XYZ file of C-alpha atoms in Angstrom:
569
model
C -0.439 0.800 0.950
C -0.810 -2.494 2.773
C 0.931 -5.440 1.363
C -0.647 -8.915 1.950
C 1.779 -11.355 0.241
C 5.406 -11.892 0.869
C 6.947 -9.939 -2.031
C 10.445 -10.437 -3.062
C 12.755 -8.631 -5.611
C 15.732 -6.292 -6.075
C 16.414 -3.499 -8.405
C 16.842 -5.185 -11.700
C 15.018 -4.782 -14.856
C 14.161 -7.735 -16.981
C 11.110 -9.935 -17.655
C 11.092 -8.930 -21.298
C 10.582 -5.899 -19.239
C 12.347 -2.502 -18.837
C 12.918 -0.264 -15.807
C 13.655 3.440 -15.563
C 14.992 5.640 -12.920
C 12.995 6.696 -9.903
C 11.879 10.303 -9.844
C 11.457 12.386 -6.650
C 8.144 13.801 -5.717
C 6.210 11.688 -8.149
C 4.963 8.149 -7.995
C 7.836 5.648 -8.322
C 9.649 6.012 -11.593
C 11.046 2.571 -11.746
C 8.690 0.510 -13.847
C 8.564 -2.837 -15.456
C 6.712 -3.518 -18.705
C 6.300 -6.525 -20.895
C 7.175 -5.693 -24.393
C 4.926 -3.390 -26.276
C 2.509 -0.617 -25.173
C -0.335 1.106 -26.818
C -0.426 -0.380 -30.340
C -1.615 -3.696 -31.642
C 1.263 -6.225 -31.917
C 1.490 -8.829 -34.578
C 0.509 -12.184 -33.174
C -1.770 -10.679 -30.590
C -4.740 -13.050 -29.821
C -8.018 -11.086 -30.125
C -10.710 -11.689 -27.406
C -7.857 -12.978 -25.320
C -7.809 -13.740 -21.578
C -5.053 -13.472 -19.057
C -5.098 -15.494 -15.800
C -3.294 -13.920 -12.911
C -3.069 -15.055 -9.266
C -4.032 -12.043 -7.183
C -3.668 -13.923 -3.838
C -6.180 -13.813 -1.047
C -9.641 -12.279 -1.468
C -9.468 -8.532 -1.316
C -11.181 -7.207 1.783
C -12.917 -4.515 -0.383
C -12.980 -2.964 -3.879
C -14.445 0.309 -2.490
C -11.844 2.953 -3.525
C -12.524 4.910 -0.342
C -12.026 1.907 1.904
C -9.283 -0.169 0.235
C -5.816 0.028 1.795
C -4.202 -3.040 0.222
C -2.042 -3.451 -2.862
C -4.086 -6.491 -4.016
C -7.351 -4.380 -4.013
C -5.456 -1.478 -5.436
C -4.317 -3.493 -8.473
C -7.915 -4.387 -9.196
C -9.076 -0.787 -8.805
C -6.303 0.499 -11.048
C -7.718 -1.549 -13.792
C -11.332 -0.752 -13.178
C -11.021 2.956 -12.623
C -9.122 6.007 -13.814
C -8.502 9.130 -11.846
C -8.067 12.722 -13.040
C -4.506 11.594 -13.925
C -3.020 8.171 -14.678
C 0.521 7.130 -14.912
C 2.794 6.378 -17.878
C 5.533 3.717 -18.308
C 7.767 5.624 -15.911
C 5.008 6.146 -13.365
C 4.825 9.833 -14.178
C 1.411 11.440 -13.979
C -0.274 12.066 -17.405
C -3.768 13.118 -18.456
C -6.415 10.583 -17.345
C -10.098 11.603 -16.932
C -8.807 15.208 -17.001
C -7.966 16.124 -20.561
C -6.145 19.149 -19.269
C -5.324 20.989 -16.052
C -4.128 24.460 -14.985
C -2.130 25.282 -11.841
C -2.260 28.773 -10.335
C 0.982 30.755 -9.976
C 1.034 30.195 -6.241
C 0.542 26.440 -6.915
C -2.425 26.308 -4.602
C -5.293 26.032 -7.086
C -5.675 23.121 -9.637
C -8.360 23.374 -12.202
C -9.131 20.163 -14.039
C -11.084 19.943 -17.343
C -12.644 16.530 -17.836
C -12.597 14.814 -21.200
C -15.692 13.248 -22.751
C -15.752 9.972 -20.934
C -18.391 7.423 -19.900
C -18.958 4.995 -17.093
C -19.165 1.344 -18.002
C -22.991 1.632 -18.086
C -22.757 4.442 -20.654
C -23.499 7.385 -18.339
C -21.144 10.382 -18.579
C -18.379 10.814 -16.050
C -18.870 14.154 -14.279
C -16.880 16.407 -12.029
C -19.415 15.728 -9.292
C -18.491 12.049 -9.332
C -15.044 12.980 -8.112
C -16.306 15.419 -5.536
C -18.791 12.857 -4.135
C -15.958 10.220 -3.966
C -13.603 12.627 -2.131
C -16.064 13.764 0.440
C -17.160 10.239 1.013
C -13.474 9.383 1.809
C -13.313 12.402 4.097
C -16.484 11.865 5.975
C -15.822 9.968 9.275
C -19.471 8.940 9.255
C -19.222 7.169 5.900
C -20.935 3.712 5.815
C -20.019 0.941 6.158
C -16.877 2.357 7.713
C -14.697 5.413 7.736
C -11.841 5.590 5.295
C -8.394 4.748 6.777
C -6.964 6.804 3.973
C -8.847 9.997 4.701
C -5.569 11.627 5.492
C -4.491 11.206 1.920
C -6.854 14.084 1.044
C -5.625 16.416 3.839
C -3.584 18.251 1.259
C -6.859 19.908 0.171
C -7.878 23.078 1.967
C -9.850 22.469 5.129
C -10.172 18.694 4.372
C -8.583 17.681 7.676
C -10.784 20.097 9.560
C -13.881 18.697 7.832
C -12.773 15.183 8.716
C -12.455 16.215 12.347
C -15.834 17.962 12.390
C -14.167 21.451 12.529
C -15.183 22.846 9.167
C -18.266 22.658 6.970
C -18.453 20.927 3.567
C -18.646 24.157 1.747
C -15.319 25.321 3.440
C -13.401 22.433 1.753
C -11.342 23.289 -1.259
C -13.315 21.028 -3.667
C -15.438 22.975 -6.113
C -17.631 21.555 -8.960
C -17.616 24.447 -11.386
C -19.692 22.507 -13.893
C -19.986 18.869 -15.068
C -16.627 19.177 -16.883
C -14.688 21.332 -14.454
C -13.299 20.557 -10.970
C -11.416 23.196 -9.006
C -9.217 22.051 -6.023
C -7.581 24.411 -3.673
C -4.755 23.122 -1.485
C -3.556 23.977 2.040
C 0.000 24.381 0.735
C 1.839 23.660 -2.468
C 2.380 19.933 -3.006
C 4.925 18.734 -5.501
C 3.380 15.327 -5.904
C -0.327 16.320 -5.972
C -0.830 15.381 -9.541
C 0.609 11.956 -8.721
C -1.994 11.616 -5.971
C -4.744 12.065 -8.622
C -3.833 8.602 -9.953
C -4.152 6.978 -6.557
C -7.213 4.868 -5.803
C -8.528 6.999 -2.891
C -9.015 9.828 -5.475
C -10.944 7.601 -7.965
C -14.533 8.763 -8.769
C -17.476 6.680 -7.763
C -21.182 7.036 -8.664
C -23.421 8.081 -5.844
C -26.511 6.385 -7.290
C -24.751 3.023 -7.356
C -23.043 3.355 -3.938
C -26.320 4.174 -2.300
C -28.090 1.098 -3.640
C -25.998 -0.958 -1.211
C -23.377 0.997 0.852
C -21.915 -2.274 2.169
C -21.497 -4.366 -0.940
C -22.189 -2.180 -4.066
C -18.609 -2.956 -5.149
C -19.236 -6.668 -5.189
C -22.235 -6.729 -7.525
C -22.073 -6.481 -11.291
C -25.207 -4.373 -11.521
C -23.945 -1.708 -9.158
C -20.158 -1.791 -9.651
C -19.871 0.607 -12.626
C -16.339 1.848 -13.352
C -14.671 4.317 -15.732
C -11.376 2.548 -16.509
C -10.242 0.080 -19.230
C -12.059 -2.851 -17.589
C -15.349 -3.464 -15.759
C -16.425 -5.737 -12.955
C -17.864 -9.092 -14.201
C -18.008 -11.486 -11.234
C -16.469 -12.500 -7.918
C -16.585 -16.018 -6.516
C -15.131 -15.992 -2.956
C -11.775 -17.789 -2.626
C -11.916 -18.680 -6.317
C -11.895 -15.919 -8.975
C -12.466 -12.224 -9.575
C -13.225 -11.569 -13.240
C -12.871 -8.257 -15.084
C -14.067 -7.708 -18.637
C -13.045 -5.044 -21.184
C -15.015 -1.787 -20.755
C -16.341 -1.086 -24.207
C -17.291 2.443 -22.980
C -13.817 3.364 -21.982
C -12.543 6.293 -24.094
C -9.407 4.327 -25.126
C -11.111 0.930 -25.545
C -9.848 0.651 -29.115
C -6.406 0.106 -27.722
C -7.346 -2.340 -24.998
C -6.342 -5.788 -26.325
C -7.494 -8.108 -23.549
C -11.047 -9.242 -23.350
C -10.837 -10.697 -19.937
C -8.717 -10.644 -16.776
C -9.314 -13.741 -14.615
C -7.848 -13.189 -11.224
C -7.390 -16.332 -9.208
C -7.740 -15.959 -5.348
C -5.226 -18.425 -4.018
C -2.988 -17.432 -1.127
C -1.100 -20.747 -0.705
C 2.246 -20.407 -2.475
C 2.692 -24.010 -3.323
C -0.741 -24.200 -4.738
C -0.475 -21.251 -7.087
C 3.073 -22.354 -8.202
C 1.691 -25.746 -9.085
C -1.187 -23.961 -11.086
C 1.515 -21.853 -12.846
C 3.574 -24.846 -13.885
C 0.469 -26.686 -15.218
C -0.438 -23.593 -17.282
C -3.656 -22.949 -15.246
C -2.505 -19.473 -14.524
C -0.303 -17.131 -16.694
C 1.177 -14.934 -13.998
C 2.125 -15.244 -10.321
C 3.979 -13.265 -7.771
C 5.878 -14.358 -4.688
C 6.621 -18.022 -5.383
C 7.460 -20.129 -2.282
C 10.749 -18.835 -0.775
C 12.552 -22.170 -1.179
C 11.803 -22.204 -4.927
C 12.814 -18.682 -5.622
C 16.588 -19.087 -6.089
C 16.204 -21.884 -8.616
C 13.440 -19.995 -10.474
C 15.551 -16.916 -10.781
C 18.544 -18.970 -11.975
C 16.612 -20.688 -14.727
C 14.766 -17.565 -15.799
C 11.308 -18.730 -14.809
C 11.046 -15.848 -12.317
C 12.501 -12.312 -12.475
C 13.224 -9.769 -9.811
C 11.610 -6.386 -10.011
C 11.703 -3.037 -8.101
C 9.380 -2.561 -5.173
C 9.238 0.531 -2.794
C 8.221 -0.886 0.505
C 9.172 -2.100 3.981
C 8.334 -5.404 5.724
C 7.961 -4.830 9.442
C 6.196 -5.772 12.719
C 3.904 -3.290 14.384
C 3.505 -3.173 18.206
C 0.257 -2.440 19.846
C 0.718 0.665 22.028
C -3.006 1.282 22.743
C -4.015 1.751 26.358
C -6.909 -0.673 25.686
C -4.288 -3.474 25.583
C -3.864 -3.048 29.294
C -7.433 -4.138 29.772
C -6.854 -7.360 27.808
C -3.345 -8.289 29.105
C -1.840 -5.895 31.572
C 1.472 -7.685 31.775
C 1.975 -7.599 27.980
C 0.925 -3.970 27.853
C 3.402 -3.077 30.626
C 6.216 -4.895 28.841
C 5.580 -3.499 25.355
C 5.092 -0.078 26.689
C 8.764 0.046 27.692
C 11.021 1.546 25.094
C 13.966 -0.698 26.232
C 11.779 -3.799 25.502
C 10.773 -2.630 22.049
C 14.445 -1.921 21.162
C 15.555 -5.237 22.685
C 13.065 -7.042 20.458
C 14.398 -5.225 17.416
C 18.040 -5.890 18.198
C 17.464 -9.548 18.933
C 16.415 -10.179 15.222
C 19.130 -11.373 12.753
C 17.627 -9.722 9.682
C 20.506 -10.853 7.527
C 19.734 -14.490 8.372
C 16.098 -13.926 7.529
C 16.754 -12.526 4.054
C 19.494 -15.072 3.267
C 17.860 -18.230 4.593
C 14.115 -17.581 5.035
C 12.608 -15.138 2.439
C 15.533 -15.700 -0.022
C 14.428 -13.034 -2.391
C 17.423 -10.648 -2.399
C 15.772 -8.258 0.102
C 17.746 -5.705 1.965
C 17.846 -5.844 5.748
C 16.033 -2.679 6.952
C 17.965 -0.203 9.059
C 15.147 2.313 9.059
C 11.416 2.605 8.048
C 11.686 4.615 4.767
C 13.110 2.042 2.232
C 15.716 2.434 -0.443
C 14.477 3.868 -3.650
C 12.527 6.779 -1.996
C 14.260 10.033 -2.962
C 15.046 13.187 -1.021
C 14.909 16.708 -2.434
C 18.305 16.249 -4.071
C 17.339 12.912 -5.755
C 19.374 10.870 -3.352
C 18.185 7.785 -1.463
C 16.423 9.170 1.654
C 17.277 6.033 3.513
C 21.024 6.375 3.154
C 21.244 9.498 5.274
C 20.977 7.629 8.521
C 21.140 3.966 9.428
C 19.303 3.586 12.722
C 19.476 -0.239 13.126
C 22.741 -0.608 11.204
C 23.702 -4.186 12.361
C 21.852 -6.497 10.049
C 22.809 -9.482 12.198
C 21.395 -7.708 15.267
C 23.099 -6.875 18.517
C 22.374 -9.633 21.025
C 24.500 -8.260 23.857
C 22.737 -4.858 23.740
C 19.379 -6.515 23.434
C 19.998 -8.559 26.578
C 21.259 -5.511 28.410
C 18.147 -3.478 27.493
C 15.823 -6.294 28.496
C 17.530 -6.484 31.911
C 17.253 -2.701 32.317
C 13.538 -2.941 31.623
C 13.214 -5.485 34.565
C 13.417 -8.799 32.697
C 16.915 -10.163 33.124
C 17.412 -13.077 30.717
C 13.691 -12.893 29.984
C 12.677 -13.689 33.640
C 9.210 -12.447 34.388
C 8.549 -11.506 30.802
C 5.021 -12.435 29.741
C 4.226 -14.691 26.843
C 3.469 -12.499 23.785
C 1.473 -13.306 20.678
C 2.819 -12.572 17.230
C -0.015 -12.463 14.657
C 0.344 -12.678 10.843
C -1.952 -13.197 7.884
C -2.005 -16.648 6.178
C 0.915 -17.069 3.953
C 3.903 -19.497 4.015
C 6.396 -16.661 3.725
C 4.924 -14.744 6.674
C 4.721 -17.981 8.668
C 8.392 -18.831 7.978
C 9.475 -15.391 9.154
C 7.361 -15.441 12.260
C 8.803 -18.891 13.229
C 12.299 -17.541 12.650
C 11.639 -14.497 14.859
C 9.975 -16.602 17.480
C 13.100 -18.732 17.693
C 15.437 -15.726 17.817
C 13.524 -14.002 20.639
C 13.485 -17.356 22.587
C 17.158 -18.034 22.026
C 18.465 -14.479 22.395
C 16.160 -13.045 24.985
C 14.688 -16.070 26.770
C 11.088 -14.956 26.003
C 8.168 -17.074 24.910
C 6.174 -16.159 21.772
C 2.899 -17.696 20.555
C 2.078 -17.508 16.915
C -1.371 -16.833 15.490
C -2.507 -16.471 11.934
C -5.769 -15.138 10.283
C -7.152 -14.843 6.724
C -6.172 -11.629 5.113
C -9.410 -9.753 5.422
C -9.986 -10.780 9.009
C -6.351 -9.893 9.809
C -6.672 -6.420 8.478
C -9.713 -5.799 10.701
C -7.797 -7.199 13.766
C -4.977 -4.770 13.179
C -7.292 -1.799 12.723
C -9.167 -2.717 15.864
C -6.094 -3.328 17.930
C -6.855 -7.052 18.408
C -3.166 -8.021 18.478
C -0.063 -7.606 20.633
C 2.607 -7.674 17.808
C 1.509 -8.116 14.167
C 2.980 -8.373 10.736
C 2.812 -5.389 8.589
C 4.096 -4.148 5.288
C 3.836 -0.757 3.650
C 4.319 0.068 -0.035
C 4.797 3.664 -1.276
C 1.750 5.436 -2.651
C 3.956 7.939 -4.339
C 7.776 8.495 -4.384
C 8.271 10.780 -1.379
C 9.234 9.885 2.236
C 5.906 11.429 3.372
C 4.039 8.377 2.090
C 5.736 6.315 4.805
C 5.907 8.891 7.533
C 2.495 10.544 7.726
C 0.720 7.316 8.448
C 2.113 7.487 12.047
C 0.543 10.786 12.932
C -1.642 10.359 16.021
C -5.414 10.849 16.077
C -8.450 11.038 18.228
C -10.103 7.880 19.635
C -11.732 6.774 16.400
C -10.474 4.890 13.418
C -11.217 7.618 11.050
C -8.698 9.892 12.589
C -6.017 7.237 13.411
C -6.017 6.181 9.751
C -3.333 3.585 9.091
C -1.587 4.190 12.426
C -2.466 0.665 13.728
C 0.060 0.942 16.516
C -1.732 4.064 17.886
C 1.642 5.605 18.131
C 1.303 8.989 19.845
C 4.146 11.483 19.863
C 3.172 15.202 19.676
C 6.668 16.190 18.516
C 6.437 13.751 15.625
C 2.981 15.087 14.764
C 4.352 18.662 14.683
C 7.242 17.676 12.344
C 4.983 15.998 9.908
C 2.471 18.876 9.874
C 5.322 21.408 9.407
C 6.880 19.328 6.588
C 3.587 19.377 4.689
C 3.531 23.127 4.431
C 7.294 23.783 4.237
C 8.268 25.374 0.897
C 12.073 25.010 1.326
C 12.825 21.639 -0.013
C 15.988 21.111 1.986
C 14.258 22.166 5.272
C 11.384 19.820 4.467
C 13.706 16.889 3.925
C 15.358 17.613 7.262
C 12.013 17.778 8.965
C 11.211 14.276 7.528
C 14.603 12.955 8.683
C 13.879 14.229 12.116
C 10.503 12.579 12.157
C 11.932 9.226 11.146
C 14.583 9.586 13.836
C 11.837 9.967 16.425
C 9.985 6.990 15.038
C 13.112 4.844 15.091
C 13.867 5.978 18.620
C 10.401 5.128 19.936
C 10.065 1.980 17.812
C 6.352 1.257 17.661
C 7.503 -0.776 14.690
C 10.311 -3.210 14.063
C 11.554 -3.015 10.541
C 12.696 -6.344 9.075
C 13.629 -5.705 5.437
C 13.187 -3.506 2.414
C 10.746 -5.202 0.095
C 11.535 -6.826 -3.210
C 9.190 -8.473 -5.689
C 9.628 -11.730 -7.556
C 7.285 -12.386 -10.399
C 6.812 -15.202 -12.888
C 4.998 -14.597 -16.233
C 4.477 -16.930 -19.206
C 6.473 -15.639 -22.169
C 3.390 -15.099 -24.210
C 2.084 -12.491 -21.781
C 3.121 -9.079 -23.158
C 2.535 -5.447 -22.214
C 1.717 -5.888 -18.503
C 3.195 -2.958 -16.523
C 4.398 -3.687 -12.979
C 4.838 -0.551 -10.913
C 7.277 -0.471 -7.875
C 4.233 0.835 -6.029
C 2.919 -2.724 -6.400
C 0.167 -2.198 -8.920
C -0.199 -4.297 -12.136
C -1.646 -2.440 -15.145
C -3.260 -4.518 -17.904
C -4.514 -1.682 -20.163
C -1.816 -2.390 -22.780
C -1.442 -6.125 -22.071
C -1.914 -8.840 -24.694
C -1.578 -12.533 -25.256
C 0.774 -13.479 -28.088
C 0.735 -17.219 -28.831
């Protein structure tokens, strides 16, 4: 899932918070929770409000269309899937009170509990089916889902998405209002974990169809089935959620209100935190992080993700800037750009959040079939300080000795001091080490996401956070597609390698765990050889909470959960 802010942290486990070990083939099992879950705590303020700085305005709160962690955090508190996750990010019963799995592990039958939407209407199996088909349909309005591929585990779902199968051929069957039967293409060890992911959340057809463009931004149409409900949204100001009295576990929800502030300037939201205007922030200004960690104001928490730059490899770029397209289309150039970056210097002196310089795309913390760190098997870009001599050699071989004749390229990033600082550092490194000129351009988060999707960039900032704890969550996003957004999904580079596609497709149906892991390693090796991306570092996450905020659960997948949160003053 896309990450918009510069997140910083390492694998430690305090903030009056605990962390547990990551588990393979499930969502991340390293979790952080403020003290107390599930039961009322002495000193809890009833009718309480927590004020949290979310960052920039989410582009959307439509579960089918959201691809960002910020929007995902909001959705995780508004909705509940067939499964939800516990304190260790393990899937547990959510809207489905129970489920059965066939002996061949291909058929899942979910039995829904008695649950209501925030307007009092019953939650039905058909609400899930409608939401899933809406995410799969490339003709969905206002736009096709970039996450449609997340449902391709379901039988014939990919074929339906490509127009090669009918709706009735897809393995989604509403048996009755309380029963949903799902048939898979192949066994998937983490399928239950996916049931807690926002793309699989239910939505109400009658509400969506009242305004397909903005139903999610209106109190009268944004009904939800989770612990909180949508109250209001003031652009660039606040997003307010209220307790959902119709939630089946409402008796244990202590907060009355979540007031999310929409400030993306780090200095501004740090000042608000110091003044007590907000209770929780993430990603303080990089220069303030070391001191805040030292004095205990901020804590460092697990985060499963990679910060990287994506390179536009679309043929359409040739029409916009032929010289840039020609340069970036050369593998020697892409590798030279990667090797000319001193990642150690960036994490030590620019981001300053204890990140790990990235040697590949799949980050540390993601497990293989034996429970080992997938990333440790092979270090593709193993020199954290870069390799300037090799970079210069490659650039010369590409026809640009000492940068001569190399076109000026534009590096685009979304508004954020941290992203800007990194971009400025990389700009200087490419100039000093390769002799090439780089222009910087920034955009607001929502606009930037659209630019990246549409290919309106040359090189752009990117970041990806795990949707579940398996290498596939990082690797299947680079599968190629047809010439429309629905099929290309989150492959913003439009990276196209048939051998890579074949490996990912084979890995998705391979039953031998060791063979599957090897296929995924082989796929990452291709990706790191072709380099449509330039990994910078493995994400970390620095947070600062007031000590009276209790019970907030922070997942290494990036989401914050407020169901068990309370204010104790």
